[in-house]
mmCIF file of C-alpha atoms and ligand atoms in Angstrom:
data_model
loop_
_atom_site.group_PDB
_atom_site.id
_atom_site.type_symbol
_atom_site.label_atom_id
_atom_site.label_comp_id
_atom_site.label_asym_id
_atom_site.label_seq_id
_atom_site.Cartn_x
_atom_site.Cartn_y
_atom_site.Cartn_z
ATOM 1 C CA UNK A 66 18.608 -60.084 -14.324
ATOM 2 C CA UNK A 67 16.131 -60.145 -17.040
ATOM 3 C CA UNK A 68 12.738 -60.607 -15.653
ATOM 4 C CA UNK A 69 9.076 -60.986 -16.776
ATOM 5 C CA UNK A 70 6.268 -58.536 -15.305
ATOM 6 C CA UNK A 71 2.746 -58.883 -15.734
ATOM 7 C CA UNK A 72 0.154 -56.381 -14.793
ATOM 8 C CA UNK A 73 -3.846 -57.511 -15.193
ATOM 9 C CA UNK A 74 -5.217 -55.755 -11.921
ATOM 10 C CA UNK A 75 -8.253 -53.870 -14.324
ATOM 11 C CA UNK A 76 -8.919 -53.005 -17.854
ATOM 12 C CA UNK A 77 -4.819 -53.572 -19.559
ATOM 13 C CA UNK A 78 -3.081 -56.860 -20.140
ATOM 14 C CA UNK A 79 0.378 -55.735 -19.979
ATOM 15 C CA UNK A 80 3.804 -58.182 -20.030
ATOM 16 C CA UNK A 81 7.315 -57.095 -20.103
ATOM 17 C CA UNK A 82 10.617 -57.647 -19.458
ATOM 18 C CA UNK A 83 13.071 -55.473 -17.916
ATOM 19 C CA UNK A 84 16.633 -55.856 -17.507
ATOM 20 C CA UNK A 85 18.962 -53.672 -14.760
ATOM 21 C CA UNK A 86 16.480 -50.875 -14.588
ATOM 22 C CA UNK A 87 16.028 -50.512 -18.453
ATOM 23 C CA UNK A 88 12.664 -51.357 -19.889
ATOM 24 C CA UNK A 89 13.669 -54.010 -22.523
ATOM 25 C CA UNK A 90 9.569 -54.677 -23.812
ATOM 26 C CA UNK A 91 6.326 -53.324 -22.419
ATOM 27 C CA UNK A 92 3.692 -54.866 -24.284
ATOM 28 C CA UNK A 93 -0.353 -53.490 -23.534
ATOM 29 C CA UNK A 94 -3.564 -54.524 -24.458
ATOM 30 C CA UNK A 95 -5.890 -52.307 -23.626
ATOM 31 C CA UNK A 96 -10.274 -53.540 -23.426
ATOM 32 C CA UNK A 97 -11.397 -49.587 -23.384
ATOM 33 C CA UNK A 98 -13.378 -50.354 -26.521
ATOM 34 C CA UNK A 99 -14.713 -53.552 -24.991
ATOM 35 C CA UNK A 100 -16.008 -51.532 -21.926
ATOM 36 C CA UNK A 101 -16.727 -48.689 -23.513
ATOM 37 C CA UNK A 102 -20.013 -49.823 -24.735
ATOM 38 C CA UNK A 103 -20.859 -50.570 -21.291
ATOM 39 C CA UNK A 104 -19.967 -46.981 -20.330
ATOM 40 C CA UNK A 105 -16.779 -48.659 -17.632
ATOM 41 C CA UNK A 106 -15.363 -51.473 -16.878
ATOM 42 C CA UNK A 107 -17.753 -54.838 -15.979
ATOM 43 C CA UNK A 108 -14.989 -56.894 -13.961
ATOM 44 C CA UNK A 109 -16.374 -60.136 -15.575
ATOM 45 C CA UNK A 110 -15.418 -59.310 -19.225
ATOM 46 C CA UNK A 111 -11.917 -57.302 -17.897
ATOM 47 C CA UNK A 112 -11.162 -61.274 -16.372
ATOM 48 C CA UNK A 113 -12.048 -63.242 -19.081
ATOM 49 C CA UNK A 114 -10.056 -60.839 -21.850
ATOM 50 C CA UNK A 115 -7.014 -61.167 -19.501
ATOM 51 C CA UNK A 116 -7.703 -64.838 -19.991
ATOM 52 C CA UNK A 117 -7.599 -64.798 -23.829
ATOM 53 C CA UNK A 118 -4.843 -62.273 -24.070
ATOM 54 C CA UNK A 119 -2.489 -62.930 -21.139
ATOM 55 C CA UNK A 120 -0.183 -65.901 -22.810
ATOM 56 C CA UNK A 121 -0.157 -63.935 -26.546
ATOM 57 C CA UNK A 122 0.879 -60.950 -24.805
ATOM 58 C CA UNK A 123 3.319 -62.565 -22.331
ATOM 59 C CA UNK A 124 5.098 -64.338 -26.164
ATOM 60 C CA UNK A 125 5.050 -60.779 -27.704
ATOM 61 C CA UNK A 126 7.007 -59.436 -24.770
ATOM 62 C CA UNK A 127 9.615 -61.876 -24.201
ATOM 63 C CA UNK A 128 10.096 -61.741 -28.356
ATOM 64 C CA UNK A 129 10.357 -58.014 -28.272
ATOM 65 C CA UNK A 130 13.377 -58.075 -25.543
ATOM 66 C CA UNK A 131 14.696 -61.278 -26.994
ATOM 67 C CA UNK A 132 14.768 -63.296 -24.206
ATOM 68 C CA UNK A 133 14.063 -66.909 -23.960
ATOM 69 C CA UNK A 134 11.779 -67.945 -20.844
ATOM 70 C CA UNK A 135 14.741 -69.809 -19.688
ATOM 71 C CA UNK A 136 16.906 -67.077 -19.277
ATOM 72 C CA UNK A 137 14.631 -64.953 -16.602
ATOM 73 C CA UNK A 138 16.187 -64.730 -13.542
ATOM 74 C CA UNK A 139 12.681 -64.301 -12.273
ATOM 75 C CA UNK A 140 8.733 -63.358 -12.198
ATOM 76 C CA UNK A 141 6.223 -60.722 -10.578
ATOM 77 C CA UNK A 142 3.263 -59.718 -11.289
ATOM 78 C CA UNK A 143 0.256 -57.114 -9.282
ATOM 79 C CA UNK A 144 -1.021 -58.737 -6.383
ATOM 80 C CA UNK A 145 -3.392 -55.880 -5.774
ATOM 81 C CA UNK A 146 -5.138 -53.814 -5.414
ATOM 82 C CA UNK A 147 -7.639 -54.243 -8.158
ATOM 83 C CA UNK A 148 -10.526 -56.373 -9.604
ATOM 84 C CA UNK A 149 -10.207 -59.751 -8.105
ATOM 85 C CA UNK A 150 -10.698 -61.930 -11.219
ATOM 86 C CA UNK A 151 -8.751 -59.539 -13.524
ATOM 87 C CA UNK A 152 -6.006 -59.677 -10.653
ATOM 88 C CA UNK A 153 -6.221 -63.573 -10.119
ATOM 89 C CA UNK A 154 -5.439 -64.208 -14.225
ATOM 90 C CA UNK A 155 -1.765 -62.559 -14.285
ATOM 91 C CA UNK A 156 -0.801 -63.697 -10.789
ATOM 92 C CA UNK A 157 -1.340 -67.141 -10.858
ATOM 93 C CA UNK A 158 -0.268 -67.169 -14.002
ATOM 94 C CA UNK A 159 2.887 -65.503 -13.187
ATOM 95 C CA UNK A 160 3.162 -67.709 -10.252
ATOM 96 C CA UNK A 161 3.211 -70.941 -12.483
ATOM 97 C CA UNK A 162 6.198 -69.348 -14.481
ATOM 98 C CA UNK A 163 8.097 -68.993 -11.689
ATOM 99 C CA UNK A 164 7.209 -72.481 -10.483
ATOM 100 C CA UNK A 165 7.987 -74.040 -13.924
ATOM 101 C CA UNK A 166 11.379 -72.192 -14.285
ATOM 102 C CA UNK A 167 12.277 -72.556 -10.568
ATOM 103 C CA UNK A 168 12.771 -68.737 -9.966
ATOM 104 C CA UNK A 169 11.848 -66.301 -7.404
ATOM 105 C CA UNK A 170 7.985 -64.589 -7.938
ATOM 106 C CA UNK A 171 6.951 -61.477 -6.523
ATOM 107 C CA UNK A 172 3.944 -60.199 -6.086
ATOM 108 C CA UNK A 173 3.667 -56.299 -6.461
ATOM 109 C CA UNK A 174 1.448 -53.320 -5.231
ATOM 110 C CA UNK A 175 -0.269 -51.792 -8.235
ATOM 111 C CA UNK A 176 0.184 -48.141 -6.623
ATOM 112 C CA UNK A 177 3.686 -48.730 -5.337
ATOM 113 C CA UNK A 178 4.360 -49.309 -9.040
ATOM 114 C CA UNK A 179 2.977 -45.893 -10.232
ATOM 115 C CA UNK A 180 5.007 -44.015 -7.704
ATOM 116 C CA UNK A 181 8.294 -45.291 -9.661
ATOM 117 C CA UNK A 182 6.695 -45.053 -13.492
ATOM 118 C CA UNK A 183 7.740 -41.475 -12.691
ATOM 119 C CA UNK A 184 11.907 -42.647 -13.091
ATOM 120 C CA UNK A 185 11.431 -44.270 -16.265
ATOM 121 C CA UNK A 186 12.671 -41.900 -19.097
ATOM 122 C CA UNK A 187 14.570 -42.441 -22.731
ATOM 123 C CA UNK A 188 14.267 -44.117 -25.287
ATOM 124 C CA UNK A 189 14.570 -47.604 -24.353
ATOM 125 C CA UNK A 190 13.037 -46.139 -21.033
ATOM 126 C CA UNK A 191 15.564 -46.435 -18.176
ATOM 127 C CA UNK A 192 15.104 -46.062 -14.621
ATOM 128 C CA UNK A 193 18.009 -44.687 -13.038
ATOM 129 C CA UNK A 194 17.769 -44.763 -9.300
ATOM 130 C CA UNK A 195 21.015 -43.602 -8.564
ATOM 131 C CA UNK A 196 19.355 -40.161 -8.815
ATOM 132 C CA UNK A 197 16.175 -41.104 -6.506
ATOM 133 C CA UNK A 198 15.532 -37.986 -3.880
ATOM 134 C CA UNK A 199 12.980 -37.641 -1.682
ATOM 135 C CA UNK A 200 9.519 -37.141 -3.453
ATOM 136 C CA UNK A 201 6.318 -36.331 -3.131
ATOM 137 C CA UNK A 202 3.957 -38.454 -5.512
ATOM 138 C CA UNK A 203 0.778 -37.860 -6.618
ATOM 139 C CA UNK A 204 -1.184 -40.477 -8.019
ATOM 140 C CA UNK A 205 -4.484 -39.806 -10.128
ATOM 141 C CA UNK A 206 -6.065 -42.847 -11.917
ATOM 142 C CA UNK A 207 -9.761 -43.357 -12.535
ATOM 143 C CA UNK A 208 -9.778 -45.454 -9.513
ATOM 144 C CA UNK A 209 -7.871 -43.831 -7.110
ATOM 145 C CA UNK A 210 -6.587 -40.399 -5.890
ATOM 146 C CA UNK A 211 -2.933 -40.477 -3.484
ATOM 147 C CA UNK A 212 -1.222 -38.264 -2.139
ATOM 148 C CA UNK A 213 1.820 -40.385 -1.028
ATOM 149 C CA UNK A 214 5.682 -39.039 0.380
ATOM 150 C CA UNK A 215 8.189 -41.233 -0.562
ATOM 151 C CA UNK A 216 11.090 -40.903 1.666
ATOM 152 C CA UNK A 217 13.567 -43.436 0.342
ATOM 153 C CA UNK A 218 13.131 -46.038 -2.067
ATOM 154 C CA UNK A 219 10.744 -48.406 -0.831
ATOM 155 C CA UNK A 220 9.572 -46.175 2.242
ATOM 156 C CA UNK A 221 6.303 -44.451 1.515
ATOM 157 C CA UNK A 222 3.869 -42.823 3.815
ATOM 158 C CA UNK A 223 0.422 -42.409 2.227
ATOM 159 C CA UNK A 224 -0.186 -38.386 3.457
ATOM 160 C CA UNK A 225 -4.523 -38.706 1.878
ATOM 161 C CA UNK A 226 -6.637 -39.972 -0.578
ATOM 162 C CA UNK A 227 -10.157 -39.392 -2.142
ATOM 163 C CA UNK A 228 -12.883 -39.439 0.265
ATOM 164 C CA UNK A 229 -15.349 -40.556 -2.259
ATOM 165 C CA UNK A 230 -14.673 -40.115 -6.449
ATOM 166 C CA UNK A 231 -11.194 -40.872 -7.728
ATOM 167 C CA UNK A 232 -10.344 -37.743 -10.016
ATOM 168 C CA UNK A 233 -10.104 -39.695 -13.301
ATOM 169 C CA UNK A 234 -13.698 -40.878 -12.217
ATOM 170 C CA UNK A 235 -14.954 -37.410 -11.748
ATOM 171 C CA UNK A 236 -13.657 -36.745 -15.644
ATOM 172 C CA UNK A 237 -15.393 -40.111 -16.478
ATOM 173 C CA UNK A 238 -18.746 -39.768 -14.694
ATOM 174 C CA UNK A 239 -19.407 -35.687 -15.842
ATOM 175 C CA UNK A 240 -18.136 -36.543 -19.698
ATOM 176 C CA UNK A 241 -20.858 -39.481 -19.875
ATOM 177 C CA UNK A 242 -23.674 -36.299 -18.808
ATOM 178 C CA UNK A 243 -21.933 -34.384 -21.501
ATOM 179 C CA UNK A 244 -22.487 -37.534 -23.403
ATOM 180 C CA UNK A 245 -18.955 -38.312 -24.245
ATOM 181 C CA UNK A 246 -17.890 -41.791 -24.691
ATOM 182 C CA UNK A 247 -16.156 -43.729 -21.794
ATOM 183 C CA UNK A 248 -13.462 -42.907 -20.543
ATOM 184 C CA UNK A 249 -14.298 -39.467 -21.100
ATOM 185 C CA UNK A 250 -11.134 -38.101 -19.679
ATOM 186 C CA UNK A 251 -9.208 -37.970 -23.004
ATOM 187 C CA UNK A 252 -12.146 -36.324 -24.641
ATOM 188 C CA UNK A 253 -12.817 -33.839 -22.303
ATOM 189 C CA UNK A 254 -8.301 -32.974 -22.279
ATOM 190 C CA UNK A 255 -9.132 -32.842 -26.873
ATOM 191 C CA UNK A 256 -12.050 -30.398 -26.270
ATOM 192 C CA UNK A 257 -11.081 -28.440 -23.400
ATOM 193 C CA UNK A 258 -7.758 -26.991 -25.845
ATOM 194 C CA UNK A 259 -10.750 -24.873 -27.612
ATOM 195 C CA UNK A 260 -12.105 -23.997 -24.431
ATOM 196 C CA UNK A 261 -12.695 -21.107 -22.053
ATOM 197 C CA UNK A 262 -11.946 -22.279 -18.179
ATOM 198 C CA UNK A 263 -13.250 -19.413 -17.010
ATOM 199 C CA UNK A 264 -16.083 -19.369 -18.972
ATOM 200 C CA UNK A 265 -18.382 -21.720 -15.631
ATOM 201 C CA UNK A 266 -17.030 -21.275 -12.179
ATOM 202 C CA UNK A 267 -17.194 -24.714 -10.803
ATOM 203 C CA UNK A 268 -16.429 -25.554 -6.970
ATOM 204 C CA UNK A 269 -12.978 -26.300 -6.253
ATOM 205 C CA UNK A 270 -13.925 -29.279 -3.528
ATOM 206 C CA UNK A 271 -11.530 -29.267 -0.099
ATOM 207 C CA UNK A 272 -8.813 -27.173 -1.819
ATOM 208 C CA UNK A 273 -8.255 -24.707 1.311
ATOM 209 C CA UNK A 274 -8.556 -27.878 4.046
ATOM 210 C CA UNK A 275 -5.426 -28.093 5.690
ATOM 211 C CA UNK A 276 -5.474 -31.887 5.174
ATOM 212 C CA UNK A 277 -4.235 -34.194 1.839
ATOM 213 C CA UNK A 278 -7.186 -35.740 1.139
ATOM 214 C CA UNK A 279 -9.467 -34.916 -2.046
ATOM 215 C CA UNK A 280 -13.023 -35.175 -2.750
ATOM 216 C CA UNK A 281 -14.693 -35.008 -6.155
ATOM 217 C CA UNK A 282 -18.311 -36.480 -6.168
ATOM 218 C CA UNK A 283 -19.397 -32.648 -5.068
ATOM 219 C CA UNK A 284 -18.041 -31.453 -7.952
ATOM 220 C CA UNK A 285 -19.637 -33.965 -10.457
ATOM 221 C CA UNK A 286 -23.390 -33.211 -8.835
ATOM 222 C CA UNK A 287 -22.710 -29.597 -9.510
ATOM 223 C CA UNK A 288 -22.099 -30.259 -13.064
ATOM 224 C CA UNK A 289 -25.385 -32.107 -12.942
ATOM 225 C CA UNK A 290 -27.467 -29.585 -11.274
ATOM 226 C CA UNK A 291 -25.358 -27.105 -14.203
ATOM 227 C CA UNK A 292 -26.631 -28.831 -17.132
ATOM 228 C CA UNK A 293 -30.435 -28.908 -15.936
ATOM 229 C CA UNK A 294 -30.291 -25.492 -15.416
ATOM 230 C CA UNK A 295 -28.799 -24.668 -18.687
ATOM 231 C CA UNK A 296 -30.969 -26.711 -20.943
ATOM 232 C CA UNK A 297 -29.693 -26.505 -24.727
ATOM 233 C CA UNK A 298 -25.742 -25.919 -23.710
ATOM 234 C CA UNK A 299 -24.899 -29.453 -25.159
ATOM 235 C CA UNK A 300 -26.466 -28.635 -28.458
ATOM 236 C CA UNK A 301 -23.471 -25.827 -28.318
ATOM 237 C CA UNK A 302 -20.247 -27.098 -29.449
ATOM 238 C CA UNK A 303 -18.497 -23.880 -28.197
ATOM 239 C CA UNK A 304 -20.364 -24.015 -24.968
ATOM 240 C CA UNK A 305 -19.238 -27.742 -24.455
ATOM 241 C CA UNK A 306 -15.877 -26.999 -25.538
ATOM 242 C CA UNK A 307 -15.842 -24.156 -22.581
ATOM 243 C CA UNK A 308 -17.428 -27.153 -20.043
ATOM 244 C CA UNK A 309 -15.170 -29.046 -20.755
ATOM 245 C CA UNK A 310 -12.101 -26.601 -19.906
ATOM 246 C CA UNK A 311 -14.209 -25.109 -16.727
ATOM 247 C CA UNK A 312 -14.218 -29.169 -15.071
ATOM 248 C CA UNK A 313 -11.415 -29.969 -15.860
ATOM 249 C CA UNK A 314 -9.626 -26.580 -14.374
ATOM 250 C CA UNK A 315 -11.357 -26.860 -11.177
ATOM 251 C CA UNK A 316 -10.247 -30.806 -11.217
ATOM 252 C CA UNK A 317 -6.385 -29.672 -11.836
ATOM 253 C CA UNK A 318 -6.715 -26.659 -9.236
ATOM 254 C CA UNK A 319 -7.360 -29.143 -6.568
ATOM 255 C CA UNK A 320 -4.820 -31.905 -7.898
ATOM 256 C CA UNK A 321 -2.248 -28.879 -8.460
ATOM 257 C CA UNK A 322 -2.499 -27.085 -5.235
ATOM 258 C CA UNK A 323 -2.714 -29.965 -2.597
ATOM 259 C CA UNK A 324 0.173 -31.469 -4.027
ATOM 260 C CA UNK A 325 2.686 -28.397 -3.888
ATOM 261 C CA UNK A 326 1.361 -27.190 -0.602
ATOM 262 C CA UNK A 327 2.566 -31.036 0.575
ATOM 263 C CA UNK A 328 5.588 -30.579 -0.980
ATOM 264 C CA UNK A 329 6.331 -27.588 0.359
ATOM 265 C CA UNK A 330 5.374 -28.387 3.851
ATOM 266 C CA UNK A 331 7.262 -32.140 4.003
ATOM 267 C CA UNK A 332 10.122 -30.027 2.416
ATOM 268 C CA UNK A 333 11.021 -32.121 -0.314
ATOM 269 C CA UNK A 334 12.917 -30.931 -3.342
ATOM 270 C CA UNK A 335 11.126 -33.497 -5.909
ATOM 271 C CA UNK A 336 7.430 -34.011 -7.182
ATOM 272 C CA UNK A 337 6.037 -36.959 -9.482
ATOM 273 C CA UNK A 338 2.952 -37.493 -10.849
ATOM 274 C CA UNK A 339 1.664 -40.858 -12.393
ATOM 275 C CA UNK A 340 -1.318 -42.665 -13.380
ATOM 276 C CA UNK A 341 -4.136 -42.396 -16.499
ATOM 277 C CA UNK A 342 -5.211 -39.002 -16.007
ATOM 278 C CA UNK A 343 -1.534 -37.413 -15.435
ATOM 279 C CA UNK A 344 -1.754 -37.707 -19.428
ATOM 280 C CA UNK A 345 -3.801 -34.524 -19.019
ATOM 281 C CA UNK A 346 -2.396 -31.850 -20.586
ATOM 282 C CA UNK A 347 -3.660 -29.259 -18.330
ATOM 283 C CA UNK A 348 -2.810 -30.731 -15.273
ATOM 284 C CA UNK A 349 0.783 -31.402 -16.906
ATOM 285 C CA UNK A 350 1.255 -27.576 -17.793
ATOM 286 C CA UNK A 351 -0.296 -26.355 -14.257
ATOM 287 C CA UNK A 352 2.619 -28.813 -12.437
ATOM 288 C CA UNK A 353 4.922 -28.049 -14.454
ATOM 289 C CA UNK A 354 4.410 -24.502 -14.252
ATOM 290 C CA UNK A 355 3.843 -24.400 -10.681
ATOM 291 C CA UNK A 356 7.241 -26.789 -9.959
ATOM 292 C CA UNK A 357 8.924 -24.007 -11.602
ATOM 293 C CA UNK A 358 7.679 -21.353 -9.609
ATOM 294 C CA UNK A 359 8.385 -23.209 -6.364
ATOM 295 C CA UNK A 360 12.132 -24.658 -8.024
ATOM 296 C CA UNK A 361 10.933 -28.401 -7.455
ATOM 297 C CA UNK A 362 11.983 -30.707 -9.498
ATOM 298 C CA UNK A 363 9.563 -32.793 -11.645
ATOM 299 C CA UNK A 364 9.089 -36.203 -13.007
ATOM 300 C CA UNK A 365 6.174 -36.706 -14.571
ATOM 301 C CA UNK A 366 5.907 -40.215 -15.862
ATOM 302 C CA UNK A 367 6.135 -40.345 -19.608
ATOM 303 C CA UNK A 368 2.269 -41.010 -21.415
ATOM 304 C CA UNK A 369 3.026 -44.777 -22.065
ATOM 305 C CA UNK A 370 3.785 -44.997 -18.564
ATOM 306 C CA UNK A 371 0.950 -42.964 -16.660
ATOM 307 C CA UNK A 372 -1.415 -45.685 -18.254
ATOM 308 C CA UNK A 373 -1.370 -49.006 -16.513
ATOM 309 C CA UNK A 374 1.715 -51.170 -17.757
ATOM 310 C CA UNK A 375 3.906 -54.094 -16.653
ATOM 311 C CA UNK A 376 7.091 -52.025 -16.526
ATOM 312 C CA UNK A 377 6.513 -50.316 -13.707
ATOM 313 C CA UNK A 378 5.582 -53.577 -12.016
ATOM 314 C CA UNK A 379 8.827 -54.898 -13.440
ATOM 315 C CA UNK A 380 10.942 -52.004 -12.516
ATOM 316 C CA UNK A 381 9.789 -52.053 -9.066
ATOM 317 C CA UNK A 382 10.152 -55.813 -8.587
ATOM 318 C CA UNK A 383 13.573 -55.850 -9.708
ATOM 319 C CA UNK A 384 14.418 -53.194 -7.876
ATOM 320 C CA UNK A 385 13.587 -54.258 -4.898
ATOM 321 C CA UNK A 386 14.836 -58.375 -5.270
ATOM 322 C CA UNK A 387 18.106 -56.063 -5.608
ATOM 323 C CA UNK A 388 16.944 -54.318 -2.222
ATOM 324 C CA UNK A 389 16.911 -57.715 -0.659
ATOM 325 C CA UNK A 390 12.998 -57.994 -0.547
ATOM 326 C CA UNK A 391 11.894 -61.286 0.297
ATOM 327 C CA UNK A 392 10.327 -63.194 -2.549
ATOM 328 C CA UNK A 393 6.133 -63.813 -3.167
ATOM 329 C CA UNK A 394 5.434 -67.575 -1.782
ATOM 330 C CA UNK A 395 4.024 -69.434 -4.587
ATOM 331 C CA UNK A 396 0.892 -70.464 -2.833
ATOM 332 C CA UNK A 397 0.398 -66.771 -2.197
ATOM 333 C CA UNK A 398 -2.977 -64.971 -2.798
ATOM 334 C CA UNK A 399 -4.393 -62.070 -4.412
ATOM 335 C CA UNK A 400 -5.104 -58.852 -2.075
ATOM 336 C CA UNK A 401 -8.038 -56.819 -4.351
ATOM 337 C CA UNK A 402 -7.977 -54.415 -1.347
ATOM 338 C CA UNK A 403 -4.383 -54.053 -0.558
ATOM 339 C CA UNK A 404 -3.867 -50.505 1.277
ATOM 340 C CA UNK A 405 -0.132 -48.666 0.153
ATOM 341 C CA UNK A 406 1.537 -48.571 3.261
HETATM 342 O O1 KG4 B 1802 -4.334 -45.463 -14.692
HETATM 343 P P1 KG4 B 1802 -5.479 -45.771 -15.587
HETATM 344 O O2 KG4 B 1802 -5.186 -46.250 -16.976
HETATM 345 O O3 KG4 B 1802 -6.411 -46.877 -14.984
HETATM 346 C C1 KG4 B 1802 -6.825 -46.939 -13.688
HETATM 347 O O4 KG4 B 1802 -6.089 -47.547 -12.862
HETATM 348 O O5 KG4 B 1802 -7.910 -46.367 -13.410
HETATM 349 O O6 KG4 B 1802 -6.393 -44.454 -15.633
HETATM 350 C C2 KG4 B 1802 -7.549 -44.360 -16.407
HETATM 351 C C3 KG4 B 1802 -8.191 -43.017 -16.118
HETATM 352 C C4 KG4 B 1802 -9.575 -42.848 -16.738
HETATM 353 O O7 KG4 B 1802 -10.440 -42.313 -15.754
HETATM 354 C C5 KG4 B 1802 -9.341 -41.862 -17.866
HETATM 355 O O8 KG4 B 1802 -10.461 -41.053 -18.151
HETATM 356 C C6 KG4 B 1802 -8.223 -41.032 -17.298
HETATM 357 O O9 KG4 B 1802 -7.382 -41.954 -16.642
HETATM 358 N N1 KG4 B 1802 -7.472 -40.321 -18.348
HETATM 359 C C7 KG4 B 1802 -7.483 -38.989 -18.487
HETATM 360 C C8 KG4 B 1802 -6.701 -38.699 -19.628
HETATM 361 N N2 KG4 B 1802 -6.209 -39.887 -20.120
HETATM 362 C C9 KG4 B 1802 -6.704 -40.869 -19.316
HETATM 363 N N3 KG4 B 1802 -8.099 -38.030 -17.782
HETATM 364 C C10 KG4 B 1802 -7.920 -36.767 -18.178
HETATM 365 N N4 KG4 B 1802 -7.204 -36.410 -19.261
HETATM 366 C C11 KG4 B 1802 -6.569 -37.341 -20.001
HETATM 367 N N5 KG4 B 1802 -5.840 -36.975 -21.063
HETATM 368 ZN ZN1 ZN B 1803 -3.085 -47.852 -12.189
#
C-alpha cells in the first residue's frame, strides 16, 4: 500500500512515501539556518516555513517514488507531540488528502516514530519487522530524553525521561557559551575528534540513581560556572577542542550507562537508539562498544534517519493500518503535548 507521510511537528518539513515497509522517498527540508540566527527554533517562523514548503515538498516526494496521488492507499502524518502551529500545517494538511482521495488518515506519535527509525536499513531503506525482538530504545533529541522498553511492536512502556534539559539541549545550550552556532551539537561531535575528554572532569548528573530518568541542566551550569573561572580558555582552540570532548563524554556516560543497565535489568537481548543527537559519534562508538561487551544487539538508526523525517512516520503508520489500528477521524486534532504511552 503506497502511502504518503508527513512530519512538520518542529524545525523539518519532511514528506514521503513508503511502500510494504521499504522507504520509497523521504524528502527533508530542514529551517536550521533560518533559526539559527535566532540561536533555536521561534515556533512562529518553524509554522509559517512548513506553510511555504509543505505542498513543494509533498510533489518532490510522491515524484521521487513515482506514485501518483491517486494511487495511495492512504495518509498520516505527526499528531504530536510538538510545536502546535508547526504540528497543525502537516496534519490538516494531510487530513485534506485523505479527505480528497477518500482514504484512511492516521495521525502518528512523533516519538513512537523514532523508536522504529531504528529498523530502517539498506539502500532503499527497508524495515523488516519480521526480525523485531524485544528492545530497549533510547531516544535523545534536542527536545526530549526517553528511555522507553518496547515489548512487542506497538507495546511500549516509557521506563524515564529528562527531569529538566533534553540531552541534545544540554549540547545546544553549553556550545552557544562556547559561542558555537546553533545547534551546537554537530559542532561540538567536529571539535571534540581533536579533543582530550579527560582533559575537564565534568559531573556525570544521576548516573548511579537506580531510576531511568536523566537530568542535564546541572551539567550545563557547571560548564558555566567552568568558563568564568577559566577566563581566556575560549581564546584556546586546543583548550576548546578538549571542552568540547570533556561535555560531551560526561553527556554520553550518562546516555551510555542508563541505557545498558535497563537493558540488562528488563533482560532484553536488543538496544536502539534514535533521534538528532544519536548522530554523535561518540555516543555511537560508546554503544556500540558497550553492546558488544554485554552481546546485545544494536540498531542504531542510520544518520538520515536519527534526524526528524517522514519515513519513520510512514513506516510506523503503515505498519500498524497492517496491525489493524483504527484509522485518525478526519475532524481529529493536534495533541502538542501527547505523552508516549
Ligand atoms: O531529532 P532532532 O533533529 O530534532 C528534535 O526533535 O529536537 O534533534 C536535534 C538535536 C539538536 O539538539 C542537535 O544539536 C542534536 O540533535 N544533534 C547532535 C548531533 N547532531 C544533531 N548532537 C550531538 N552530536 C551530533 N552529531
Ligand atoms: Zn524527533
Amino acid at each position: 500500500m503506497p502511502l504518503l507521510a508527513i512530519e512538520t511537528s518542529c524545525d523539518e518539513t519532511s514528506a514521503a512515501v513508503v511502500h510494504q515497509g521499504r522507504v520509497l522517498s523521504n524528502v527533508v527540508s530542514s529551517q536550521i539556518s533560518l533559526h539559527a540566527e535566532y540561536g533555536g527554533v521561534v515556533p512562529e517562523l518553524a509554522a509559517r516555513e512548513h506553510l511555504r514548503n509543505l505542498i513543494p515538498v509533498a510533489r518532490a516526494a510522491l515524484r521521487e517514488a513515482s506514485v501518483e496521488a491517486g494511487q495511495l492507499d492512504a495518509v498520516a502524518a505527526t499528531r504530536g507531540p510538538g510545536l502546535p502551529n508547526a504540528l497543525l500545517v502537516g496534519f490538516k494538511a494531510a487530513q485534506a488528502a485523505a479527505f480528497v482521495l477518500g482514504r484512511p488518515f492516521l495521525g502518528i506519535h512523533h516519538h513512537q516514530a523514532h523508536l522504529y527509525s531504528a529498523w530502517l536499513r539498506g539502500q532503499p531503506p527497508v524495515a523488516d519487522f519480521s526480525k523485531f525482538q524485544p528492545n530497549l530504545s533510547l531516544i535523545v533529541s534536542g527536545g526530549h530524553t526517553l528511555l522507553v522498553h518496547v515489548r512487542a511492536e506497538l507495546d511500549h512502556h516509557v521506563l524515564g525521561s529528562t527531569v529538566d534539559d533534553a540531552a541534545g539541549e544540554c549540547f545546544d545550550k553549553t556550545g552557544k557559551m562556547i559561542g558555537l552556532p546553533y545547534p551546537a551539537g554537530p559542532e561540538i561531535d567536529r571539535l571534540a575528534e581533536t579533543g582530550n575528554p579527560k582533559a575537564y572532569a565534568f559531573p556525570r548528573p544521576m548516573i548511579d540513581d537506580p531510576n531511568n530518568d536523566f537530568s542535564f541542566s546541572g551539567l550545563k551550569t557547571s560548564v558555566r560556572y567552568f568558563l568564568r573561572d577559566h577566563p581566556g580558555l575560549l581564546d584556546d582552540a586546543q583548550r576548546v577542542r578538549d571542552l568540547c570532548a570533556s561535555v560531551q563524554a560526561a553527556i554520553v556516560d550518562v546516555l551510555v550507562t542508563k541505557t545498558i543497565r535497563a537493558a540488562k535489568r528488563l533482560r532484553v537481548g536488543c538496544v536502539t537508539a534514535s533521534g538528532g543527537v544519536t548522530c554523535n559519534r561518540a555516543l555511537r562508538q560508546r554503544l556500540t562498544a558497550a553492546c558488544e561487551r554485554e552481546r546485545l544487539t544494536l540498531l542504531l538508526a542510520e544518520r538520515n534517519f536519527c534526524t526528524d523525517n517522514a519515513a519513520m512516520i510512514g513506516i510506523l503508520a503503515e505498519r500498524m493500518l497492517m496491525l489493524r489500528s483504527e484509522p485518525t477521524t478526519l475532524d481529529a486534532d493536534i495533541l502538542p503535548n501527547w505523552a508516549l504511552g
